[in-house]
Amino acid sequence: MVKMFIRDYPERTGVILDPFAGAGTTLFSAQECGFDSIGIELLPVGEFAVRARQAVGRLSFGELREAASHLGRISFEASPIDEAHSFKHLTITRDAFPEENERKLNAFLTYVNERVEPEDVRVVLIFAAFSILEQISYTRKDGQFLRWDRRSGRVGATYHKGRVLAFEDALFEKLDRILADIRGRGGAAARGASEGTTMELRRGSCFEILPTMPDGSVDLVISSPPYCNRYDYTRTYALELAFLGVGNGAVMELRQSLLSCTVENREKIDRIRQVYVEGDRLDAFEDAGRAFRSSKALHEVLAILEEYHGQRKLNNPGIYRMVRNYFYEHSFVIFEMARLLKEGGRIYYVNDNVRYAGEAVPVDLILSEFAEAAGLTVETIYALPGGKGNSSQQMGRHGRCEVRKCVYCWEK
């Protein structure tokens, strides 16, 4: 889909921006289509995925196959473990693995970090282990949180996820798949990359990075922001964050730096305002805030949610605050994207509408209002023919009443 949007753009070269870069779908698609790209990503999970894919692109099939074959002759049950390379648990990940799997994971990490060269091979092997954490654990990603299997011994865990794969089974299945992907691309995974293109990934918050970028510096923006759906990415990816060495305090800071999409997010408007003060751009801060305050559709929704909050109809008291902050913060993102676009540039934005206590929140129309206030034209809102049903918490009372899943196309 990303390549389709790029190829629909009249210019054949330029710069593509993704302010919520994730694992780099837009960045790698841009590279294959001959465009330079800039990505912004807050979570180390996405950054590591991008780094691993770049490493795969520099490797030959033979190099990685030889490394994987050598691993197959090692007994991780008996290999030494260095605590410096071991999995560092967060409070919320303790007891996630069967003891045997955790022991083998730590032996694997010790071996690869101390014995494997070159670095690109080491990165890809570590990425393979990074990719199987859920399969070898007592957990399953379930939207807003990790669901725990009762075999973990966690208090209140009643779920049974079925088979937990042995470490070696999961690891070599993943490596086989990586090797098949490389061979299917004719050698290197980045074989389709155009010569001379640049890809830059900037780690941090888009609220702090976007305002520092020059006017009219990008041709296209193609992105999918966090949805207004209560998903806490720092909990969903807790195992992966722990694997990468992110500590408890850093996880909490990441959670509060994300675009507000979970009830645990605190208001960050003072923090955003400070960025504009430091950049001597208070007028731009006021413009974005004015778009938020003037949206009649948004404030109609907020008034209903506030009423439901008072009547205790919302299944979490933080939902009203989360929805309000989601749109307030989003107004700054949209105004910055509009400023960065060249004349004739486009934004493709993938997002879902949501529903709380039966009240539909038309995210697509509200964000498109912000885009118009920022000087953009709403060209099209593409809606999937099949929408998204209610969450399980709302299904009993409101039934399967779908909301739109959309891609917005805005043009400057």
PDB file of N, CA and C in Angstrom, residues 266-354:
ATOM      1  N   ARG A 266      -0.371  11.050  30.907  1.00  0.00           N
ATOM      2  CA  ARG A 266      -0.669  12.338  31.526  1.00  0.00           C
ATOM      3  C   ARG A 266      -0.609  13.433  30.471  1.00  0.00           C
ATOM      4  N   GLU A 267      -1.286  14.541  30.755  1.00  0.00           N
ATOM      5  CA  GLU A 267      -1.265  15.663  29.819  1.00  0.00           C
ATOM      6  C   GLU A 267       0.166  16.168  29.642  1.00  0.00           C
ATOM      7  N   LYS A 268       0.557  16.424  28.386  1.00  0.00           N
ATOM      8  CA  LYS A 268       1.916  16.877  28.117  1.00  0.00           C
ATOM      9  C   LYS A 268       1.952  18.230  27.416  1.00  0.00           C
ATOM     10  N   ILE A 269       0.862  19.002  27.546  1.00  0.00           N
ATOM     11  CA  ILE A 269       0.790  20.255  26.792  1.00  0.00           C
ATOM     12  C   ILE A 269       1.851  21.247  27.245  1.00  0.00           C
ATOM     13  N   ASP A 270       2.198  21.262  28.542  1.00  0.00           N
ATOM     14  CA  ASP A 270       3.246  22.181  29.007  1.00  0.00           C
ATOM     15  C   ASP A 270       4.594  21.823  28.386  1.00  0.00           C
ATOM     16  N   ARG A 271       4.826  20.533  28.264  1.00  0.00           N
ATOM     17  CA  ARG A 271       6.075  20.063  27.648  1.00  0.00           C
ATOM     18  C   ARG A 271       6.136  20.472  26.180  1.00  0.00           C
ATOM     19  N   ILE A 272       5.016  20.336  25.465  1.00  0.00           N
ATOM     20  CA  ILE A 272       4.980  20.727  24.055  1.00  0.00           C
ATOM     21  C   ILE A 272       5.161  22.243  23.922  1.00  0.00           C
ATOM     22  N   ARG A 273       4.488  22.983  24.778  1.00  0.00           N
ATOM     23  CA  ARG A 273       4.597  24.443  24.723  1.00  0.00           C
ATOM     24  C   ARG A 273       6.043  24.885  24.906  1.00  0.00           C
ATOM     25  N   GLN A 274       6.768  24.218  25.783  1.00  0.00           N
ATOM     26  CA  GLN A 274       8.154  24.595  26.026  1.00  0.00           C
ATOM     27  C   GLN A 274       9.001  24.437  24.769  1.00  0.00           C
ATOM     28  N   VAL A 275       8.708  23.400  23.963  1.00  0.00           N
ATOM     29  CA  VAL A 275       9.430  23.206  22.705  1.00  0.00           C
ATOM     30  C   VAL A 275       9.240  24.419  21.794  1.00  0.00           C
ATOM     31  N   TYR A 276       8.015  24.938  21.734  1.00  0.00           N
ATOM     32  CA  TYR A 276       7.730  26.088  20.878  1.00  0.00           C
ATOM     33  C   TYR A 276       8.319  27.377  21.453  1.00  0.00           C
ATOM     34  N   VAL A 277       8.344  27.477  22.763  1.00  0.00           N
ATOM     35  CA  VAL A 277       8.982  28.642  23.398  1.00  0.00           C
ATOM     36  C   VAL A 277      10.468  28.656  23.065  1.00  0.00           C
ATOM     37  N   GLU A 278      11.113  27.518  23.203  1.00  0.00           N
ATOM     38  CA  GLU A 278      12.547  27.436  22.933  1.00  0.00           C
ATOM     39  C   GLU A 278      12.867  27.688  21.462  1.00  0.00           C
ATOM     40  N   GLY A 279      11.929  27.342  20.579  1.00  0.00           N
ATOM     41  CA  GLY A 279      12.132  27.584  19.156  1.00  0.00           C
ATOM     42  C   GLY A 279      11.611  28.924  18.682  1.00  0.00           C
ATOM     43  N   ASP A 280      11.168  29.760  19.624  1.00  0.00           N
ATOM     44  CA  ASP A 280      10.610  31.084  19.312  1.00  0.00           C
ATOM     45  C   ASP A 280       9.486  30.964  18.282  1.00  0.00           C
ATOM     46  N   ARG A 281       8.534  30.023  18.543  1.00  0.00           N
ATOM     47  CA  ARG A 281       7.454  29.755  17.599  1.00  0.00           C
ATOM     48  C   ARG A 281       6.105  29.684  18.330  1.00  0.00           C
ATOM     49  N   LEU A 282       5.896  30.574  19.271  1.00  0.00           N
ATOM     50  CA  LEU A 282       4.649  30.548  20.031  1.00  0.00           C
ATOM     51  C   LEU A 282       3.425  30.765  19.150  1.00  0.00           C
ATOM     52  N   ASP A 283       3.576  31.528  18.064  1.00  0.00           N
ATOM     53  CA  ASP A 283       2.444  31.737  17.152  1.00  0.00           C
ATOM     54  C   ASP A 283       1.971  30.404  16.567  1.00  0.00           C
ATOM     55  N   ALA A 284       2.930  29.535  16.219  1.00  0.00           N
ATOM     56  CA  ALA A 284       2.583  28.221  15.674  1.00  0.00           C
ATOM     57  C   ALA A 284       1.889  27.369  16.736  1.00  0.00           C
ATOM     58  N   PHE A 285       2.336  27.489  17.975  1.00  0.00           N
ATOM     59  CA  PHE A 285       1.699  26.773  19.077  1.00  0.00           C
ATOM     60  C   PHE A 285       0.242  27.206  19.212  1.00  0.00           C
ATOM     61  N   GLU A 286       0.006  28.488  19.139  1.00  0.00           N
ATOM     62  CA  GLU A 286      -1.357  29.011  19.281  1.00  0.00           C
ATOM     63  C   GLU A 286      -2.226  28.598  18.101  1.00  0.00           C
ATOM     64  N   ASP A 287      -1.678  28.567  16.893  1.00  0.00           N
ATOM     65  CA  ASP A 287      -2.456  28.176  15.714  1.00  0.00           C
ATOM     66  C   ASP A 287      -2.989  26.748  15.853  1.00  0.00           C
ATOM     67  N   ALA A 288      -2.118  25.837  16.279  1.00  0.00           N
ATOM     68  CA  ALA A 288      -2.540  24.438  16.437  1.00  0.00           C
ATOM     69  C   ALA A 288      -3.580  24.317  17.550  1.00  0.00           C
ATOM     70  N   GLY A 289      -3.360  25.021  18.652  1.00  0.00           N
ATOM     71  CA  GLY A 289      -4.322  24.974  19.748  1.00  0.00           C
ATOM     72  C   GLY A 289      -5.672  25.540  19.350  1.00  0.00           C
ATOM     73  N   ARG A 290      -5.669  26.553  18.492  1.00  0.00           N
ATOM     74  CA  ARG A 290      -6.926  27.161  18.041  1.00  0.00           C
ATOM     75  C   ARG A 290      -7.724  26.157  17.193  1.00  0.00           C
ATOM     76  N   ALA A 291      -7.026  25.370  16.372  1.00  0.00           N
ATOM     77  CA  ALA A 291      -7.717  24.359  15.567  1.00  0.00           C
ATOM     78  C   ALA A 291      -8.395  23.336  16.475  1.00  0.00           C
ATOM     79  N   PHE A 292      -7.719  22.950  17.538  1.00  0.00           N
ATOM     80  CA  PHE A 292      -8.306  22.015  18.497  1.00  0.00           C
ATOM     81  C   PHE A 292      -9.549  22.619  19.152  1.00  0.00           C
ATOM     82  N   ARG A 293      -9.442  23.839  19.597  1.00  0.00           N
ATOM     83  CA  ARG A 293     -10.554  24.459  20.334  1.00  0.00           C
ATOM     84  C   ARG A 293     -11.762  24.758  19.452  1.00  0.00           C
ATOM     85  N   SER A 294     -11.553  24.924  18.145  1.00  0.00           N
ATOM     86  CA  SER A 294     -12.643  25.335  17.260  1.00  0.00           C
ATOM     87  C   SER A 294     -13.366  24.172  16.586  1.00  0.00           C
ATOM     88  N   SER A 295     -12.956  22.947  16.857  1.00  0.00           N
ATOM     89  CA  SER A 295     -13.591  21.798  16.205  1.00  0.00           C
ATOM     90  C   SER A 295     -14.914  21.465  16.901  1.00  0.00           C
ATOM     91  N   LYS A 296     -16.018  21.763  16.244  1.00  0.00           N
ATOM     92  CA  LYS A 296     -17.336  21.508  16.839  1.00  0.00           C
ATOM     93  C   LYS A 296     -17.606  20.020  17.008  1.00  0.00           C
ATOM     94  N   ALA A 297     -17.197  19.228  15.994  1.00  0.00           N
ATOM     95  CA  ALA A 297     -17.438  17.785  16.074  1.00  0.00           C
ATOM     96  C   ALA A 297     -16.693  17.180  17.266  1.00  0.00           C
ATOM     97  N   LEU A 298     -15.450  17.599  17.444  1.00  0.00           N
ATOM     98  CA  LEU A 298     -14.659  17.068  18.556  1.00  0.00           C
ATOM     99  C   LEU A 298     -15.291  17.434  19.894  1.00  0.00           C
ATOM    100  N   HIS A 299     -15.678  18.677  20.058  1.00  0.00           N
ATOM    101  CA  HIS A 299     -16.162  19.102  21.362  1.00  0.00           C
ATOM    102  C   HIS A 299     -17.584  18.575  21.648  1.00  0.00           C
ATOM    103  N   GLU A 300     -18.308  18.242  20.603  1.00  0.00           N
ATOM    104  CA  GLU A 300     -19.574  17.540  20.810  1.00  0.00           C
ATOM    105  C   GLU A 300     -19.304  16.151  21.389  1.00  0.00           C
ATOM    106  N   VAL A 301     -18.318  15.451  20.813  1.00  0.00           N
ATOM    107  CA  VAL A 301     -17.938  14.130  21.321  1.00  0.00           C
ATOM    108  C   VAL A 301     -17.420  14.234  22.750  1.00  0.00           C
ATOM    109  N   LEU A 302     -16.557  15.218  23.007  1.00  0.00           N
ATOM    110  CA  LEU A 302     -15.986  15.360  24.345  1.00  0.00           C
ATOM    111  C   LEU A 302     -17.062  15.666  25.382  1.00  0.00           C
ATOM    112  N   ALA A 303     -18.050  16.467  24.995  1.00  0.00           N
ATOM    113  CA  ALA A 303     -19.134  16.787  25.928  1.00  0.00           C
ATOM    114  C   ALA A 303     -19.920  15.520  26.299  1.00  0.00           C
ATOM    115  N   ILE A 304     -20.159  14.661  25.307  1.00  0.00           N
ATOM    116  CA  ILE A 304     -20.876  13.408  25.576  1.00  0.00           C
ATOM    117  C   ILE A 304     -20.044  12.500  26.473  1.00  0.00           C
ATOM    118  N   LEU A 305     -18.738  12.388  26.172  1.00  0.00           N
ATOM    119  CA  LEU A 305     -17.880  11.536  26.988  1.00  0.00           C
ATOM    120  C   LEU A 305     -17.751  12.080  28.408  1.00  0.00           C
ATOM    121  N   GLU A 306     -17.726  13.389  28.545  1.00  0.00           N
ATOM    122  CA  GLU A 306     -17.654  13.979  29.887  1.00  0.00           C
ATOM    123  C   GLU A 306     -18.936  13.666  30.669  1.00  0.00           C
ATOM    124  N   GLU A 307     -20.057  13.725  29.974  1.00  0.00           N
ATOM    125  CA  GLU A 307     -21.325  13.379  30.619  1.00  0.00           C
ATOM    126  C   GLU A 307     -21.327  11.906  31.023  1.00  0.00           C
ATOM    127  N   TYR A 308     -20.884  11.034  30.117  1.00  0.00           N
ATOM    128  CA  TYR A 308     -20.807   9.611  30.438  1.00  0.00           C
ATOM    129  C   TYR A 308     -19.852   9.364  31.612  1.00  0.00           C
ATOM    130  N   HIS A 309     -18.788  10.132  31.660  1.00  0.00           N
ATOM    131  CA  HIS A 309     -17.839  10.008  32.772  1.00  0.00           C
ATOM    132  C   HIS A 309     -18.539  10.311  34.099  1.00  0.00           C
ATOM    133  N   GLY A 310     -19.316  11.397  34.111  1.00  0.00           N
ATOM    134  CA  GLY A 310     -20.049  11.763  35.317  1.00  0.00           C
ATOM    135  C   GLY A 310     -21.075  10.730  35.709  1.00  0.00           C
ATOM    136  N   GLN A 311     -21.640  10.053  34.708  1.00  0.00           N
ATOM    137  CA  GLN A 311     -22.649   9.016  34.966  1.00  0.00           C
ATOM    138  C   GLN A 311     -22.025   7.631  35.174  1.00  0.00           C
ATOM    139  N   ARG A 312     -20.717   7.572  35.136  1.00  0.00           N
ATOM    140  CA  ARG A 312     -19.967   6.325  35.315  1.00  0.00           C
ATOM    141  C   ARG A 312     -20.309   5.279  34.255  1.00  0.00           C
ATOM    142  N   LYS A 313     -20.563   5.749  33.038  1.00  0.00           N
ATOM    143  CA  LYS A 313     -20.842   4.828  31.938  1.00  0.00           C
ATOM    144  C   LYS A 313     -19.562   4.367  31.232  1.00  0.00           C
ATOM    145  N   LEU A 314     -18.460   5.099  31.425  1.00  0.00           N
ATOM    146  CA  LEU A 314     -17.195   4.712  30.810  1.00  0.00           C
ATOM    147  C   LEU A 314     -16.540   3.638  31.664  1.00  0.00           C
ATOM    148  N   ASN A 315     -15.990   2.619  31.021  1.00  0.00           N
ATOM    149  CA  ASN A 315     -15.421   1.522  31.805  1.00  0.00           C
ATOM    150  C   ASN A 315     -14.065   1.858  32.399  1.00  0.00           C
ATOM    151  N   ASN A 316     -13.559   3.051  32.103  1.00  0.00           N
ATOM    152  CA  ASN A 316     -12.354   3.550  32.769  1.00  0.00           C
ATOM    153  C   ASN A 316     -12.486   5.060  32.890  1.00  0.00           C
ATOM    154  N   PRO A 317     -12.264   5.615  34.082  1.00  0.00           N
ATOM    155  CA  PRO A 317     -12.466   7.060  34.258  1.00  0.00           C
ATOM    156  C   PRO A 317     -11.468   7.918  33.491  1.00  0.00           C
ATOM    157  N   GLY A 318     -10.388   7.311  32.982  1.00  0.00           N
ATOM    158  CA  GLY A 318      -9.393   8.085  32.246  1.00  0.00           C
ATOM    159  C   GLY A 318      -9.680   8.235  30.769  1.00  0.00           C
ATOM    160  N   ILE A 319     -10.772   7.649  30.262  1.00  0.00           N
ATOM    161  CA  ILE A 319     -11.029   7.667  28.820  1.00  0.00           C
ATOM    162  C   ILE A 319     -11.275   9.091  28.311  1.00  0.00           C
ATOM    163  N   TYR A 320     -12.089   9.869  29.038  1.00  0.00           N
ATOM    164  CA  TYR A 320     -12.361  11.232  28.579  1.00  0.00           C
ATOM    165  C   TYR A 320     -11.061  12.017  28.435  1.00  0.00           C
ATOM    166  N   ARG A 321     -10.222  11.974  29.450  1.00  0.00           N
ATOM    167  CA  ARG A 321      -8.953  12.712  29.405  1.00  0.00           C
ATOM    168  C   ARG A 321      -8.071  12.223  28.260  1.00  0.00           C
ATOM    169  N   MET A 322      -8.024  10.899  28.057  1.00  0.00           N
ATOM    170  CA  MET A 322      -7.200  10.339  26.989  1.00  0.00           C
ATOM    171  C   MET A 322      -7.650  10.834  25.618  1.00  0.00           C
ATOM    172  N   VAL A 323      -8.959  10.786  25.349  1.00  0.00           N
ATOM    173  CA  VAL A 323      -9.481  11.220  24.048  1.00  0.00           C
ATOM    174  C   VAL A 323      -9.180  12.702  23.830  1.00  0.00           C
ATOM    175  N   ARG A 324      -9.411  13.508  24.849  1.00  0.00           N
ATOM    176  CA  ARG A 324      -9.129  14.947  24.731  1.00  0.00           C
ATOM    177  C   ARG A 324      -7.653  15.175  24.401  1.00  0.00           C
ATOM    178  N   ASN A 325      -6.766  14.552  25.148  1.00  0.00           N
ATOM    179  CA  ASN A 325      -5.336  14.769  24.930  1.00  0.00           C
ATOM    180  C   ASN A 325      -4.869  14.204  23.596  1.00  0.00           C
ATOM    181  N   TYR A 326      -5.475  13.109  23.162  1.00  0.00           N
ATOM    182  CA  TYR A 326      -5.111  12.520  21.868  1.00  0.00           C
ATOM    183  C   TYR A 326      -5.291  13.554  20.756  1.00  0.00           C
ATOM    184  N   PHE A 327      -6.427  14.231  20.762  1.00  0.00           N
ATOM    185  CA  PHE A 327      -6.685  15.199  19.695  1.00  0.00           C
ATOM    186  C   PHE A 327      -5.904  16.493  19.901  1.00  0.00           C
ATOM    187  N   TYR A 328      -5.776  16.932  21.133  1.00  0.00           N
ATOM    188  CA  TYR A 328      -5.017  18.159  21.392  1.00  0.00           C
ATOM    189  C   TYR A 328      -3.571  17.987  20.903  1.00  0.00           C
ATOM    190  N   GLU A 329      -2.944  16.894  21.288  1.00  0.00           N
ATOM    191  CA  GLU A 329      -1.567  16.641  20.868  1.00  0.00           C
ATOM    192  C   GLU A 329      -1.472  16.436  19.360  1.00  0.00           C
ATOM    193  N   HIS A 330      -2.488  15.797  18.795  1.00  0.00           N
ATOM    194  CA  HIS A 330      -2.470  15.525  17.354  1.00  0.00           C
ATOM    195  C   HIS A 330      -2.533  16.809  16.534  1.00  0.00           C
ATOM    196  N   SER A 331      -3.168  17.843  17.073  1.00  0.00           N
ATOM    197  CA  SER A 331      -3.239  19.100  16.322  1.00  0.00           C
ATOM    198  C   SER A 331      -1.839  19.630  16.037  1.00  0.00           C
ATOM    199  N   PHE A 332      -0.913  19.459  16.969  1.00  0.00           N
ATOM    200  CA  PHE A 332       0.459  19.939  16.759  1.00  0.00           C
ATOM    201  C   PHE A 332       1.184  19.091  15.725  1.00  0.00           C
ATOM    202  N   VAL A 333       0.970  17.785  15.745  1.00  0.00           N
ATOM    203  CA  VAL A 333       1.591  16.907  14.758  1.00  0.00           C
ATOM    204  C   VAL A 333       1.123  17.287  13.352  1.00  0.00           C
ATOM    205  N   ILE A 334      -0.174  17.500  13.187  1.00  0.00           N
ATOM    206  CA  ILE A 334      -0.717  17.799  11.864  1.00  0.00           C
ATOM    207  C   ILE A 334      -0.241  19.158  11.363  1.00  0.00           C
ATOM    208  N   PHE A 335      -0.216  20.154  12.217  1.00  0.00           N
ATOM    209  CA  PHE A 335       0.279  21.476  11.797  1.00  0.00           C
ATOM    210  C   PHE A 335       1.759  21.416  11.420  1.00  0.00           C
ATOM    211  N   GLU A 336       2.544  20.621  12.133  1.00  0.00           N
ATOM    212  CA  GLU A 336       3.956  20.498  11.782  1.00  0.00           C
ATOM    213  C   GLU A 336       4.128  19.759  10.457  1.00  0.00           C
ATOM    214  N   MET A 337       3.374  18.689  10.236  1.00  0.00           N
ATOM    215  CA  MET A 337       3.474  17.969   8.964  1.00  0.00           C
ATOM    216  C   MET A 337       3.107  18.890   7.809  1.00  0.00           C
ATOM    217  N   ALA A 338       2.071  19.711   7.990  1.00  0.00           N
ATOM    218  CA  ALA A 338       1.666  20.645   6.934  1.00  0.00           C
ATOM    219  C   ALA A 338       2.772  21.659   6.649  1.00  0.00           C
ATOM    220  N   ARG A 339       3.423  22.148   7.684  1.00  0.00           N
ATOM    221  CA  ARG A 339       4.514  23.112   7.504  1.00  0.00           C
ATOM    222  C   ARG A 339       5.687  22.499   6.749  1.00  0.00           C
ATOM    223  N   LEU A 340       5.971  21.243   7.021  1.00  0.00           N
ATOM    224  CA  LEU A 340       7.128  20.588   6.414  1.00  0.00           C
ATOM    225  C   LEU A 340       6.896  20.214   4.955  1.00  0.00           C
ATOM    226  N   LEU A 341       5.635  20.093   4.538  1.00  0.00           N
ATOM    227  CA  LEU A 341       5.336  19.699   3.153  1.00  0.00           C
ATOM    228  C   LEU A 341       5.682  20.796   2.163  1.00  0.00           C
ATOM    229  N   LYS A 342       6.217  20.374   1.008  1.00  0.00           N
ATOM    230  CA  LYS A 342       6.363  21.281  -0.129  1.00  0.00           C
ATOM    231  C   LYS A 342       4.986  21.509  -0.762  1.00  0.00           C
ATOM    232  N   GLU A 343       4.851  22.603  -1.529  1.00  0.00           N
ATOM    233  CA  GLU A 343       3.619  22.819  -2.280  1.00  0.00           C
ATOM    234  C   GLU A 343       3.398  21.638  -3.226  1.00  0.00           C
ATOM    235  N   GLY A 344       2.185  21.102  -3.224  1.00  0.00           N
ATOM    236  CA  GLY A 344       1.887  19.933  -4.035  1.00  0.00           C
ATOM    237  C   GLY A 344       2.174  18.621  -3.325  1.00  0.00           C
ATOM    238  N   GLY A 345       2.762  18.702  -2.126  1.00  0.00           N
ATOM    239  CA  GLY A 345       3.057  17.496  -1.359  1.00  0.00           C
ATOM    240  C   GLY A 345       1.799  16.879  -0.764  1.00  0.00           C
ATOM    241  N   ARG A 346       1.899  15.625  -0.365  1.00  0.00           N
ATOM    242  CA  ARG A 346       0.737  14.895   0.151  1.00  0.00           C
ATOM    243  C   ARG A 346       1.055  14.213   1.477  1.00  0.00           C
ATOM    244  N   ILE A 347       0.012  14.018   2.260  1.00  0.00           N
ATOM    245  CA  ILE A 347       0.076  13.225   3.476  1.00  0.00           C
ATOM    246  C   ILE A 347      -0.897  12.064   3.337  1.00  0.00           C
ATOM    247  N   TYR A 348      -0.407  10.847   3.549  1.00  0.00           N
ATOM    248  CA  TYR A 348      -1.259   9.661   3.643  1.00  0.00           C
ATOM    249  C   TYR A 348      -1.189   9.189   5.093  1.00  0.00           C
ATOM    250  N   TYR A 349      -2.344   9.129   5.743  1.00  0.00           N
ATOM    251  CA  TYR A 349      -2.383   8.893   7.182  1.00  0.00           C
ATOM    252  C   TYR A 349      -3.343   7.747   7.465  1.00  0.00           C
ATOM    253  N   VAL A 350      -2.857   6.670   8.058  1.00  0.00           N
ATOM    254  CA  VAL A 350      -3.650   5.471   8.317  1.00  0.00           C
ATOM    255  C   VAL A 350      -4.116   5.485   9.778  1.00  0.00           C
ATOM    256  N   ASN A 351      -5.427   5.349   9.993  1.00  0.00           N
ATOM    257  CA  ASN A 351      -5.954   5.419  11.351  1.00  0.00           C
ATOM    258  C   ASN A 351      -7.320   4.739  11.411  1.00  0.00           C
ATOM    259  N   ASP A 352      -7.759   4.421  12.611  1.00  0.00           N
ATOM    260  CA  ASP A 352      -9.090   3.849  12.831  1.00  0.00           C
ATOM    261  C   ASP A 352      -9.947   4.801  13.650  1.00  0.00           C
ATOM    262  N   ASN A 353     -11.245   4.830  13.362  1.00  0.00           N
ATOM    263  CA  ASN A 353     -12.172   5.472  14.287  1.00  0.00           C
ATOM    264  C   ASN A 353     -12.359   4.554  15.499  1.00  0.00           C
ATOM    265  N   VAL A 354     -12.920   5.111  16.573  1.00  0.00           N
ATOM    266  CA  VAL A 354     -13.103   4.330  17.803  1.00  0.00           C
ATOM    267  C   VAL A 354     -14.488   4.600  18.371  1.00  0.00           C
TER     268      VAL A 354
END
